[in-house]
Tab-separated table of N, CA and C in Angstrom:
chain	number	residue	atom	x	y	z
A	683	MET	N	-20.902	30.028	-19.859
A	683	MET	CA	-19.986	29.006	-19.631
A	683	MET	C	-18.647	29.053	-20.047
A	684	ARG	N	-17.748	28.488	-19.077
A	684	ARG	CA	-16.240	28.521	-19.353
A	684	ARG	C	-15.716	27.136	-19.163
A	685	GLU	N	-14.935	26.805	-20.050
A	685	GLU	CA	-14.133	25.411	-19.556
A	685	GLU	C	-12.759	25.587	-19.674
A	686	ARG	N	-12.067	24.979	-18.868
A	686	ARG	CA	-10.775	25.034	-18.440
A	686	ARG	C	-10.069	23.777	-18.345
A	687	VAL	N	-8.860	23.497	-18.938
A	687	VAL	CA	-8.011	22.242	-18.476
A	687	VAL	C	-6.854	23.074	-17.944
A	688	ARG	N	-6.488	22.377	-16.919
A	688	ARG	CA	-5.128	22.627	-16.136
A	688	ARG	C	-4.425	21.490	-15.754
A	689	GLU	N	-3.211	21.545	-15.484
A	689	GLU	CA	-2.376	20.472	-15.037
A	689	GLU	C	-1.418	20.998	-14.028
A	690	PHE	N	-1.218	20.569	-12.782
A	690	PHE	CA	-0.656	20.960	-11.676
A	690	PHE	C	-0.210	20.145	-10.789
A	691	PRO	N	1.201	20.392	-10.067
A	691	PRO	CA	1.358	19.258	-8.938
A	691	PRO	C	0.569	19.480	-8.003
A	692	VAL	N	0.510	18.518	-7.376
A	692	VAL	CA	-0.435	18.343	-5.837
A	692	VAL	C	0.494	18.946	-4.908
A	693	PRO	N	0.015	20.094	-4.092
A	693	PRO	CA	0.602	20.751	-2.975
A	693	PRO	C	0.893	19.948	-1.915
A	694	GLU	N	0.072	19.084	-1.507
A	694	GLU	CA	0.324	18.215	-0.283
A	694	GLU	C	-0.447	17.060	-0.292
A	695	GLU	N	0.091	16.071	0.269
A	695	GLU	CA	-0.431	14.709	0.345
A	695	GLU	C	-2.306	14.692	0.436
A	696	LEU	N	-2.553	13.765	-0.571
A	696	LEU	CA	-4.241	13.482	-0.404
A	696	LEU	C	-4.158	12.317	0.119
A	697	GLY	N	-4.943	12.006	1.142
A	697	GLY	CA	-5.275	10.723	1.905
A	697	GLY	C	-4.450	10.276	2.691
A	698	ALA	N	-4.806	9.318	3.552
A	698	ALA	CA	-3.935	9.060	4.761
A	698	ALA	C	-4.106	7.484	5.110
A	699	GLY	N	-4.376	6.727	4.170
A	699	GLY	CA	-4.338	5.297	4.318
A	699	GLY	C	-3.043	4.731	3.548
A	700	LEU	N	-3.511	3.277	3.108
A	700	LEU	CA	-2.390	2.587	2.546
A	700	LEU	C	-2.020	3.158	0.921
A	701	VAL	N	-2.914	3.938	0.413
A	701	VAL	CA	-2.713	4.312	-0.960
A	701	VAL	C	-3.151	5.882	-0.798
A	702	THR	N	-2.115	6.727	-1.228
A	702	THR	CA	-2.273	8.072	-1.232
A	702	THR	C	-1.906	8.758	-2.651
A	703	VAL	N	-2.261	9.900	-2.687
A	703	VAL	CA	-1.760	10.624	-3.702
A	703	VAL	C	-0.558	11.522	-3.279
A	704	LYS	N	0.635	11.244	-3.601
A	704	LYS	CA	1.859	12.073	-3.052
A	704	LYS	C	1.827	13.525	-3.275
A	705	ALA	N	2.643	14.481	-2.589
A	705	ALA	CA	2.466	15.731	-2.681
A	705	ALA	C	3.805	15.781	-4.002
A	706	GLY	N	3.242	16.564	-5.068
A	706	GLY	CA	4.153	16.919	-6.344
A	706	GLY	C	3.754	15.922	-7.404
A	707	GLU	N	2.689	15.021	-7.288
A	707	GLU	CA	2.329	14.160	-8.149
A	707	GLU	C	1.451	15.075	-8.991
A	708	ASN	N	1.519	14.774	-10.473
A	708	ASN	CA	0.588	15.853	-11.483
A	708	ASN	C	-0.685	15.155	-11.270
A	709	LEU	N	-1.536	16.297	-11.276
A	709	LEU	CA	-3.026	16.157	-11.258
A	709	LEU	C	-3.618	17.041	-12.363
A	710	ALA	N	-4.389	16.369	-13.208
A	710	ALA	CA	-4.990	16.975	-14.579
A	710	ALA	C	-6.435	17.177	-14.195
A	711	LEU	N	-6.756	18.471	-14.542
A	711	LEU	CA	-8.212	19.019	-14.046
A	711	LEU	C	-8.739	19.577	-15.296
A	712	ASP	N	-10.109	18.868	-15.533
A	712	ASP	CA	-10.855	19.391	-16.805
A	712	ASP	C	-11.995	19.973	-16.188
A	713	VAL	N	-12.245	21.221	-15.991
A	713	VAL	CA	-13.330	21.816	-15.281
A	713	VAL	C	-14.322	22.518	-16.354
A	714	ARG	N	-15.509	22.632	-16.034
A	714	ARG	CA	-16.390	23.288	-16.892
A	714	ARG	C	-17.328	24.261	-15.702
A	715	LEU	N	-17.266	25.745	-15.907
A	715	LEU	CA	-17.976	26.512	-15.084
A	715	LEU	C	-19.304	27.159	-15.722
A	716	GLU	N	-20.587	26.836	-15.061
A	716	GLU	CA	-21.606	27.377	-15.817
A	716	GLU	C	-22.154	28.234	-14.897
A	717	SER	N	-22.598	29.467	-15.211
A	717	SER	CA	-23.398	30.456	-14.088
A	717	SER	C	-24.893	30.149	-14.422
A	718	ILE	N	-25.400	29.815	-13.005
A	718	ILE	CA	-26.800	29.650	-13.192
A	718	ILE	C	-27.432	30.841	-12.175
A	719	HIS	N	-28.767	30.616	-11.897
A	719	HIS	CA	-29.489	31.681	-10.900
A	719	HIS	C	-28.900	31.714	-9.569
A	720	GLU	N	-28.521	30.355	-9.075
A	720	GLU	CA	-28.093	30.351	-7.622
A	720	GLU	C	-26.645	30.629	-7.370
A	721	GLY	N	-25.827	30.364	-8.267
A	721	GLY	CA	-24.327	30.703	-8.397
A	721	GLY	C	-23.766	30.036	-9.514
A	722	ILE	N	-22.711	29.485	-9.192
A	722	ILE	CA	-21.776	28.779	-10.341
A	722	ILE	C	-21.783	27.198	-10.150
A	723	LEU	N	-21.986	26.573	-11.379
A	723	LEU	CA	-22.342	25.192	-11.322
A	723	LEU	C	-20.677	24.558	-11.921
A	724	VAL	N	-19.978	23.737	-10.885
A	724	VAL	CA	-18.746	23.356	-11.393
A	724	VAL	C	-18.856	22.030	-11.483
A	725	SER	N	-18.436	21.594	-13.016
A	725	SER	CA	-18.559	20.097	-13.303
A	725	SER	C	-17.105	19.903	-13.495
A	726	ALA	N	-16.395	18.894	-12.841
A	726	ALA	CA	-15.100	18.550	-12.880
A	726	ALA	C	-14.659	17.073	-13.373
A	727	ARG	N	-13.634	16.903	-13.755
A	727	ARG	CA	-12.985	15.481	-14.010
A	727	ARG	C	-11.488	15.592	-13.703
A	728	VAL	N	-11.075	15.044	-12.631
A	728	VAL	CA	-9.777	15.041	-12.246
A	728	VAL	C	-9.078	13.443	-12.399
A	729	SER	N	-7.986	13.538	-12.793
A	729	SER	CA	-6.819	12.298	-13.112
A	729	SER	C	-5.734	12.588	-12.379
A	730	THR	N	-5.233	11.642	-11.887
A	730	THR	CA	-3.828	11.545	-11.225
A	730	THR	C	-3.414	9.992	-10.875
A	731	VAL	N	-2.439	9.864	-10.128
A	731	VAL	CA	-1.802	8.642	-9.912
A	731	VAL	C	-1.554	8.400	-8.504
A	732	ALA	N	-2.143	7.453	-7.838
A	732	ALA	CA	-1.960	7.203	-6.391
A	732	ALA	C	-1.028	6.071	-6.031
A	733	ARG	N	-0.291	6.288	-4.940
A	733	ARG	CA	0.859	5.280	-4.788
A	733	ARG	C	0.718	4.631	-3.550
A	734	GLY	N	0.900	3.411	-3.125
A	734	GLY	CA	0.857	3.002	-1.888
A	734	GLY	C	1.438	1.507	-1.731
A	735	VAL	N	0.955	0.910	-0.608
A	735	VAL	CA	1.039	-0.792	-0.602
A	735	VAL	C	-0.214	-1.462	-0.546
A	736	CYS	N	0.153	-2.790	-0.960
A	736	CYS	CA	-0.820	-3.660	-1.046
A	736	CYS	C	-1.357	-4.017	0.442
A	737	GLY	N	-2.759	-4.261	0.789
A	737	GLY	CA	-3.231	-4.396	2.126
A	737	GLY	C	-3.027	-5.864	2.441
A	738	ARG	N	-2.606	-6.544	1.836
A	738	ARG	CA	-2.586	-8.171	1.937
A	738	ARG	C	-1.010	-8.520	2.075
A	739	CYS	N	0.017	-8.047	0.941
A	739	CYS	CA	1.308	-8.571	0.894
A	739	CYS	C	2.186	-7.443	0.944
A	740	LEU	N	1.828	-6.113	1.235
A	740	LEU	CA	2.644	-5.097	1.498
A	740	LEU	C	3.578	-4.953	0.198
A	741	ALA	N	3.200	-5.047	-0.930
A	741	ALA	CA	3.726	-4.957	-2.229
A	741	ALA	C	3.548	-3.528	-2.600
A	742	ASP	N	4.594	-2.977	-3.471
A	742	ASP	CA	4.287	-1.509	-3.759
A	742	ASP	C	3.260	-1.300	-5.001
A	743	LEU	N	2.274	-0.442	-4.882
A	743	LEU	CA	1.607	-0.584	-5.909
A	743	LEU	C	1.171	0.803	-6.366
A	744	GLU	N	0.540	0.863	-7.589
A	744	GLU	CA	0.473	2.215	-8.238
A	744	GLU	C	-1.092	2.075	-9.198
A	745	GLU	N	-2.011	3.181	-8.684
A	745	GLU	CA	-3.221	2.950	-9.286
A	745	GLU	C	-3.777	4.371	-9.870
A	746	ASP	N	-4.252	4.300	-11.137
A	746	ASP	CA	-4.629	5.314	-11.748
A	746	ASP	C	-5.929	5.810	-10.973
A	747	VAL	N	-5.899	7.250	-10.855
A	747	VAL	CA	-7.261	7.573	-10.161
A	747	VAL	C	-8.197	8.724	-11.009
A	748	GLU	N	-9.274	8.520	-11.482
A	748	GLU	CA	-10.058	9.446	-12.284
A	748	GLU	C	-11.392	9.632	-11.346
A	749	VAL	N	-11.726	10.626	-11.342
A	749	VAL	CA	-12.833	11.081	-10.448
A	749	VAL	C	-13.738	12.241	-11.180
A	750	GLU	N	-15.162	12.137	-11.367
A	750	GLU	CA	-15.795	13.298	-11.587
A	750	GLU	C	-16.594	13.876	-10.467
A	751	PHE	N	-16.885	15.110	-10.354
A	751	PHE	CA	-17.753	15.662	-9.471
A	751	PHE	C	-18.394	16.851	-9.968
A	752	GLN	N	-19.441	17.162	-9.187
A	752	GLN	CA	-20.163	18.220	-9.576
A	752	GLN	C	-20.706	19.281	-8.271
A	753	GLU	N	-20.462	20.446	-8.336
A	753	GLU	CA	-20.633	21.155	-7.302
A	753	GLU	C	-21.268	22.514	-7.444
A	754	LEU	N	-21.943	22.974	-6.646
A	754	LEU	CA	-22.707	24.301	-6.945
A	754	LEU	C	-22.179	25.286	-5.820
A	755	PHE	N	-21.403	26.382	-6.236
A	755	PHE	CA	-21.009	27.605	-5.736
A	755	PHE	C	-21.935	28.647	-5.540
A	756	ALA	N	-22.456	28.885	-4.240
A	756	ALA	CA	-23.569	29.650	-4.194
A	756	ALA	C	-23.212	31.340	-4.153
A	757	TYR	N	-23.898	32.376	-4.814
A	757	TYR	CA	-23.637	33.736	-4.897
A	757	TYR	C	-23.612	34.048	-3.217
A	758	SER	N	-24.570	33.594	-2.516
A	758	SER	CA	-24.613	34.010	-1.031
A	758	SER	C	-24.932	32.821	-0.198
A	759	LEU	N	-24.115	32.401	0.524
A	759	LEU	CA	-24.190	31.266	1.470
A	759	LEU	C	-25.197	31.134	2.374
A	760	ASP	N	-25.924	29.970	2.270
A	760	ASP	CA	-26.783	29.789	3.373
A	760	ASP	C	-26.735	28.307	3.591
A	761	GLU	N	-27.766	27.740	4.378
A	761	GLU	CA	-27.369	26.310	4.810
A	761	GLU	C	-27.645	25.341	3.832
A	762	ALA	N	-28.371	25.686	2.492
A	762	ALA	CA	-28.745	24.809	1.671
A	762	ALA	C	-27.201	24.579	0.722
A	763	PHE	N	-26.417	25.315	0.965
A	763	PHE	CA	-25.199	25.359	-0.191
A	763	PHE	C	-23.950	25.234	0.858
A	764	ASP	N	-22.835	24.273	0.477
A	764	ASP	CA	-21.662	24.264	1.037
A	764	ASP	C	-20.758	25.156	0.802
A	765	TYR	N	-20.504	25.637	-0.269
A	765	TYR	CA	-19.521	26.580	-1.082
A	765	TYR	C	-20.120	27.973	-1.435
A	766	GLU	N	-19.124	28.978	-1.343
A	766	GLU	CA	-19.741	30.290	-1.648
A	766	GLU	C	-18.682	30.716	-2.652
A	767	VAL	N	-19.223	31.571	-3.814
A	767	VAL	CA	-18.362	32.459	-4.697
A	767	VAL	C	-17.839	33.421	-3.912
A	768	GLN	N	-16.552	33.518	-3.869
A	768	GLN	CA	-16.017	34.766	-3.309
A	768	GLN	C	-15.073	35.530	-4.202
A	769	ASP	N	-15.476	37.005	-4.403
A	769	ASP	CA	-14.943	37.865	-5.181
A	769	ASP	C	-14.769	37.114	-6.683
A	770	ASP	N	-15.772	36.910	-7.170
A	770	ASP	CA	-16.085	36.122	-8.557
A	770	ASP	C	-14.742	35.094	-8.637
A	771	HIS	N	-14.540	34.267	-7.614
A	771	HIS	CA	-13.780	33.164	-7.705
A	771	HIS	C	-14.260	31.954	-7.175
A	772	VAL	N	-13.997	30.754	-7.413
A	772	VAL	CA	-14.353	29.478	-6.657
A	772	VAL	C	-13.330	28.988	-6.336
A	773	ASP	N	-13.161	28.397	-5.058
A	773	ASP	CA	-11.934	27.709	-4.431
A	773	ASP	C	-12.416	26.239	-4.842
A	774	LEU	N	-11.727	25.489	-5.919
A	774	LEU	CA	-12.082	24.223	-5.891
A	774	LEU	C	-11.226	23.113	-5.110
A	775	GLU	N	-10.369	23.551	-4.322
A	775	GLU	CA	-9.446	22.561	-3.403
A	775	GLU	C	-10.216	21.950	-2.494
A	776	PRO	N	-11.117	22.286	-1.889
A	776	PRO	CA	-12.164	21.425	-0.934
A	776	PRO	C	-12.846	20.244	-1.506
A	777	PRO	N	-13.728	20.643	-2.607
A	777	PRO	CA	-14.454	19.527	-3.334
A	777	PRO	C	-13.571	18.814	-4.020
A	778	LEU	N	-12.560	19.211	-4.528
A	778	LEU	CA	-11.416	18.325	-5.530
A	778	LEU	C	-10.749	17.626	-4.509
A	779	ARG	N	-10.120	17.790	-3.273
A	779	ARG	CA	-9.847	17.069	-2.188
A	779	ARG	C	-10.530	15.785	-1.833
A	780	ASP	N	-11.899	16.091	-1.482
A	780	ASP	CA	-12.839	15.296	-0.913
A	780	ASP	C	-12.972	14.177	-1.986
A	781	ALA	N	-13.293	14.665	-3.335
A	781	ALA	CA	-13.645	13.651	-4.312
A	781	ALA	C	-12.333	12.534	-4.506
A	782	VAL	N	-11.165	13.161	-4.701
A	782	VAL	CA	-9.907	12.219	-4.707
A	782	VAL	C	-9.742	11.316	-3.577
A	783	VAL	N	-9.953	11.799	-2.419
A	783	VAL	CA	-9.610	11.247	-1.085
A	783	VAL	C	-10.933	9.904	-1.144
A	784	LEU	N	-12.026	10.415	-1.417
A	784	LEU	CA	-12.957	9.329	-1.000
A	784	LEU	C	-13.091	8.303	-2.385
A	785	SER	N	-12.344	8.771	-3.265
A	785	SER	CA	-12.243	7.598	-4.297
A	785	SER	C	-11.149	6.435	-4.168
A	786	LEU	N	-10.403	6.939	-3.257
A	786	LEU	CA	-9.018	5.938	-2.961
A	786	LEU	C	-9.495	4.786	-2.463
A	787	PRO	N	-9.048	3.398	-2.700
A	787	PRO	CA	-9.435	2.284	-1.979
A	787	PRO	C	-8.937	2.030	-0.494
A	788	PHE	N	-10.005	1.509	0.298
A	788	PHE	CA	-9.597	1.524	1.635
A	788	PHE	C	-8.690	0.376	2.059
A	789	GLN	N	-8.940	-0.734	1.272
A	789	GLN	CA	-8.083	-1.986	1.430
A	789	GLN	C	-7.686	-2.416	-0.089
A	790	PRO	N	-6.513	-1.553	-0.567
A	790	PRO	CA	-5.838	-2.052	-1.949
A	790	PRO	C	-5.357	-3.253	-1.749
A	791	VAL	N	-5.471	-3.932	-3.072
A	791	VAL	CA	-4.766	-5.122	-3.431
A	791	VAL	C	-3.810	-5.167	-4.836
A	792	CYS	N	-2.790	-5.607	-4.659
A	792	CYS	CA	-1.903	-5.597	-5.939
A	792	CYS	C	-2.616	-6.456	-7.067
A	793	GLN	N	-3.131	-7.574	-6.799
A	793	GLN	CA	-4.181	-8.051	-7.669
A	793	GLN	C	-5.369	-8.750	-6.860
A	794	PRO	N	-6.254	-9.145	-7.595
A	794	PRO	CA	-7.418	-9.611	-6.903
A	794	PRO	C	-7.086	-11.070	-6.120
A	795	GLU	N	-6.315	-11.712	-6.743
A	795	GLU	CA	-5.790	-13.198	-6.223
A	795	GLU	C	-4.923	-13.029	-5.547
A	796	CYS	N	-4.450	-11.872	-4.847
A	796	CYS	CA	-3.241	-11.924	-3.798
A	796	CYS	C	-3.615	-12.666	-2.742
A	797	HIS	N	-2.559	-13.614	-2.295
A	797	HIS	CA	-2.576	-14.616	-1.057
A	797	HIS	C	-2.029	-13.759	0.166
A	798	GLY	N	-1.384	-12.639	0.136
A	798	GLY	CA	-0.854	-12.032	1.225
A	798	GLY	C	0.455	-12.653	1.709
A	799	LEU	N	0.841	-12.683	2.832
A	799	LEU	CA	2.164	-13.203	3.416
A	799	LEU	C	1.945	-14.308	4.322
A	800	ASP	N	3.043	-15.168	4.188
A	800	ASP	CA	2.982	-16.462	4.961
A	800	ASP	C	3.067	-16.027	6.344
A	801	PRO	N	2.002	-16.347	7.583
A	801	PRO	CA	2.242	-15.799	8.928
A	801	PRO	C	3.506	-16.530	9.524
A	802	LEU	N	4.123	-17.680	9.065
A	802	LEU	CA	5.208	-18.176	9.678
A	802	LEU	C	6.569	-17.349	9.276
A	803	THR	N	6.849	-17.198	7.993
A	803	THR	CA	8.063	-16.827	7.415
A	803	THR	C	7.890	-15.384	6.891
A	804	GLY	N	6.639	-14.792	6.807
A	804	GLY	CA	6.679	-13.586	6.476
A	804	GLY	C	6.980	-13.251	4.905
A	805	GLU	N	7.184	-14.249	4.195
A	805	GLU	CA	7.322	-14.429	2.665
A	805	GLU	C	5.773	-14.217	2.037
A	806	LYS	N	5.953	-13.722	0.636
A	806	LYS	CA	4.733	-13.630	0.038
A	806	LYS	C	4.297	-14.945	-0.526
A	807	LEU	N	3.084	-15.253	-0.184
A	807	LEU	CA	2.477	-16.588	-0.503
A	807	LEU	C	2.066	-16.264	-2.080
A	808	THR	N	2.555	-17.514	-2.797
A	808	THR	CA	2.203	-17.965	-4.027
A	808	THR	C	1.051	-18.784	-4.077
A	809	GLU	N	0.322	-18.896	-5.447
A	809	GLU	CA	-0.712	-19.846	-5.351
A	809	GLU	C	-0.447	-21.137	-4.915
A	810	ASP	N	0.666	-21.716	-5.273
A	810	ASP	CA	0.900	-23.239	-4.923
A	810	ASP	C	1.079	-23.200	-3.530
A	811	ALA	N	1.972	-22.158	-2.882
A	811	ALA	CA	2.204	-22.087	-1.508
A	811	ALA	C	0.750	-21.940	-0.614
A	812	ALA	N	-0.156	-21.293	-0.943
A	812	ALA	CA	-1.343	-21.155	-0.379
A	812	ALA	C	-2.090	-22.338	-0.340
A	813	SER	N	-2.109	-23.176	-1.507
A	813	SER	CA	-3.074	-24.353	-1.505
A	813	SER	C	-2.317	-25.542	-0.888
A	814	GLN	N	-1.184	-25.304	-0.624
A	814	GLN	CA	-0.352	-26.421	0.186
A	814	GLN	C	-0.232	-26.419	1.499
A	815	ALA	N	-0.360	-25.258	2.023
A	815	ALA	CA	-0.243	-24.747	3.322
A	815	ALA	C	-1.540	-25.440	4.098
A	816	GLU	N	-1.175	-26.110	5.375
A	816	GLU	CA	-2.127	-26.937	6.085
A	816	GLU	C	-2.341	-25.892	7.424
A	817	PRO	N	-3.605	-25.673	7.595
A	817	PRO	CA	-3.824	-24.768	8.645
A	817	PRO	C	-3.203	-25.361	10.005
A	818	ASP	N	-2.885	-24.507	10.879
A	818	ASP	CA	-2.373	-24.949	12.179
A	818	ASP	C	-3.738	-25.390	13.185
A	819	VAL	N	-3.581	-26.434	13.604
A	819	VAL	CA	-4.760	-27.060	14.411
A	819	VAL	C	-4.646	-26.645	15.817
A	820	ASP	N	-5.657	-26.007	16.364
A	820	ASP	CA	-5.788	-25.613	17.703
A	820	ASP	C	-5.783	-26.868	18.573
A	821	PRO	N	-5.088	-27.244	19.792
A	821	PRO	CA	-5.172	-28.355	20.543
A	821	PRO	C	-6.243	-28.500	21.260
A	822	ARG	N	-7.142	-27.549	21.458
A	822	ARG	CA	-8.487	-27.708	22.071
A	822	ARG	C	-9.354	-28.473	21.516
A	823	TRP	N	-9.113	-28.330	19.651
A	823	TRP	CA	-9.979	-29.489	18.822
A	823	TRP	C	-9.519	-30.762	18.859
A	824	ALA	N	-8.618	-31.245	19.579
A	824	ALA	CA	-7.979	-32.498	19.016
A	824	ALA	C	-8.868	-33.711	19.489
A	825	ALA	N	-9.715	-33.570	20.547
A	825	ALA	CA	-10.620	-34.546	20.641
A	825	ALA	C	-11.595	-34.815	19.484
A	826	LEU	N	-11.938	-33.560	19.154
A	826	LEU	CA	-12.952	-33.803	17.784
A	826	LEU	C	-12.359	-34.317	16.382
A	827	GLN	N	-11.075	-33.994	16.444
A	827	GLN	CA	-10.481	-34.738	15.326
A	827	GLN	C	-10.141	-36.301	15.558
A	828	GLU	N	-10.016	-36.582	16.835
A	828	GLU	CA	-9.968	-38.038	17.063
A	828	GLU	C	-11.318	-38.848	16.782
A	829	LEU	N	-12.384	-38.120	16.901
A	829	LEU	CA	-13.854	-38.418	16.785
A	829	LEU	C	-14.119	-38.579	15.233
A	830	ALA	N	-13.481	-37.508	14.499
A	830	ALA	CA	-13.739	-37.407	13.194
A	830	ALA	C	-12.888	-38.568	12.646
A	831	GLY	N	-11.540	-38.885	12.781
A	831	GLY	CA	-10.938	-40.071	12.542
A	831	GLY	C	-11.501	-41.377	12.700
A	832	ARG	N	-12.009	-41.682	13.775
A	832	ARG	CA	-13.089	-43.020	14.160
A	832	ARG	C	-13.877	-43.105	13.082
A	833	GLY	N	-14.739	-41.888	12.711
A	833	GLY	CA	-15.989	-41.723	12.059
A	833	GLY	C	-15.425	-42.390	10.232
A	834	GLN	N	-14.369	-41.931	10.158
A	834	GLN	CA	-13.752	-42.363	8.691
A	834	GLN	C	-13.204	-43.488	8.754
A	835	SER	N	-12.886	-44.258	9.798
A	835	SER	CA	-12.366	-45.628	9.672
A	835	SER	C	-13.366	-46.556	9.569
A	836	GLY	N	-14.507	-46.354	9.289
A	836	GLY	CA	-15.638	-47.273	8.864
A	836	GLY	C	-16.470	-47.438	10.196
A	837	GLU	N	-16.353	-47.210	11.212
A	837	GLU	CA	-17.163	-47.348	12.294
A	837	GLU	C	-18.291	-46.537	12.353
A	838	SER	N	-19.254	-46.861	12.205
A	838	SER	CA	-20.605	-45.779	12.104
A	838	SER	C	-20.931	-45.605	13.455
A	839	ASP	N	-21.837	-44.548	13.710
A	839	ASP	CA	-22.340	-44.061	14.821
A	839	ASP	C	-23.392	-44.965	15.188
A	840	HIS	N	-23.984	-45.713	14.494
A	840	HIS	CA	-25.085	-46.657	15.089
A	840	HIS	C	-24.436	-47.833	15.528
A	841	ASP	N	-23.364	-48.248	14.915
A	841	ASP	CA	-22.590	-49.523	15.583
A	841	ASP	C	-22.025	-49.091	16.901
A	842	ALA	N	-21.445	-48.119	17.081
A	842	ALA	CA	-20.805	-47.386	18.355
A	842	ALA	C	-21.720	-47.331	19.324
A	843	SER	N	-23.039	-46.904	19.092
A	843	SER	CA	-24.077	-46.983	20.158
A	843	SER	C	-24.660	-48.193	20.439
A	844	THR	N	-24.873	-49.210	19.821
A	844	THR	CA	-25.225	-50.261	19.865
A	844	THR	C	-24.302	-51.211	20.947
A	845	GLU	N	-22.876	-51.154	20.549
A	845	GLU	CA	-21.796	-51.639	21.529
A	845	GLU	C	-21.945	-51.082	22.911
A	846	ARG	N	-22.325	-49.723	22.924
A	846	ARG	CA	-22.440	-49.202	24.231
A	846	ARG	C	-23.628	-49.579	25.095
A	847	ASP	N	-24.777	-49.779	24.388
A	847	ASP	CA	-25.801	-50.165	24.972
A	847	ASP	C	-25.804	-51.721	25.290
A	848	GLU	N	-25.122	-52.530	24.709
A	848	GLU	CA	-24.768	-53.964	25.137
A	848	GLU	C	-24.018	-54.009	26.086
A	849	ASP	N	-23.157	-52.995	26.234
A	849	ASP	CA	-22.129	-52.867	27.503
A	849	ASP	C	-22.610	-52.634	28.426
A	850	THR	N	-23.674	-51.623	28.517
A	850	THR	CA	-24.345	-51.207	29.549
A	850	THR	C	-25.372	-52.304	30.129
A	851	LYS	N	-26.095	-52.962	29.306
A	851	LYS	CA	-26.871	-54.146	29.587
A	851	LYS	C	-25.916	-55.250	30.579
A	852	SER	N	-24.866	-55.667	29.820
A	852	SER	CA	-24.029	-56.607	30.669
A	852	SER	C	-23.511	-56.113	32.099
A	853	SER	N	-23.323	-55.201	32.106
A	853	SER	CA	-22.774	-54.516	33.486
A	853	SER	C	-23.678	-54.562	34.528
A	854	SER	N	-25.164	-54.337	34.171
A	854	SER	CA	-26.170	-54.298	35.252
A	854	SER	C	-26.584	-55.631	35.761
């Protein structure tokens, strides 16, 4: 068994979404290599920093990334194993890349209560503005709003239907 700790700059950007690990960002790798019957078992812990923008308000954000993974590098490659030991070396780049990219958030937010942007002004919404904003009403729903207003003015459905029945009887 061998344990190694390495720190190096990321050679190329990891990820392709709103948050990525930029090229040149420091990546810390704490790795443990164990020889077993089938090959070399690699257990690793990776930590770095991802940067990007909030998915709601587009504010810049920075997020710590810490990932652990374990992978078996086989002495001879067959369909049961994804990676192979080559010339007594293991290439950690593919499983490391997969682990980091899969740990990045798909829809990152700067804070859990982020309200996003105002659709009219494009300004970042605050908690007060979000609670005061009245939703735009689709004009196709105007007739229903009138009915809802009539129901709130004290006229019950029973009274309205009784008046309609009496009007129908008197016209007959």
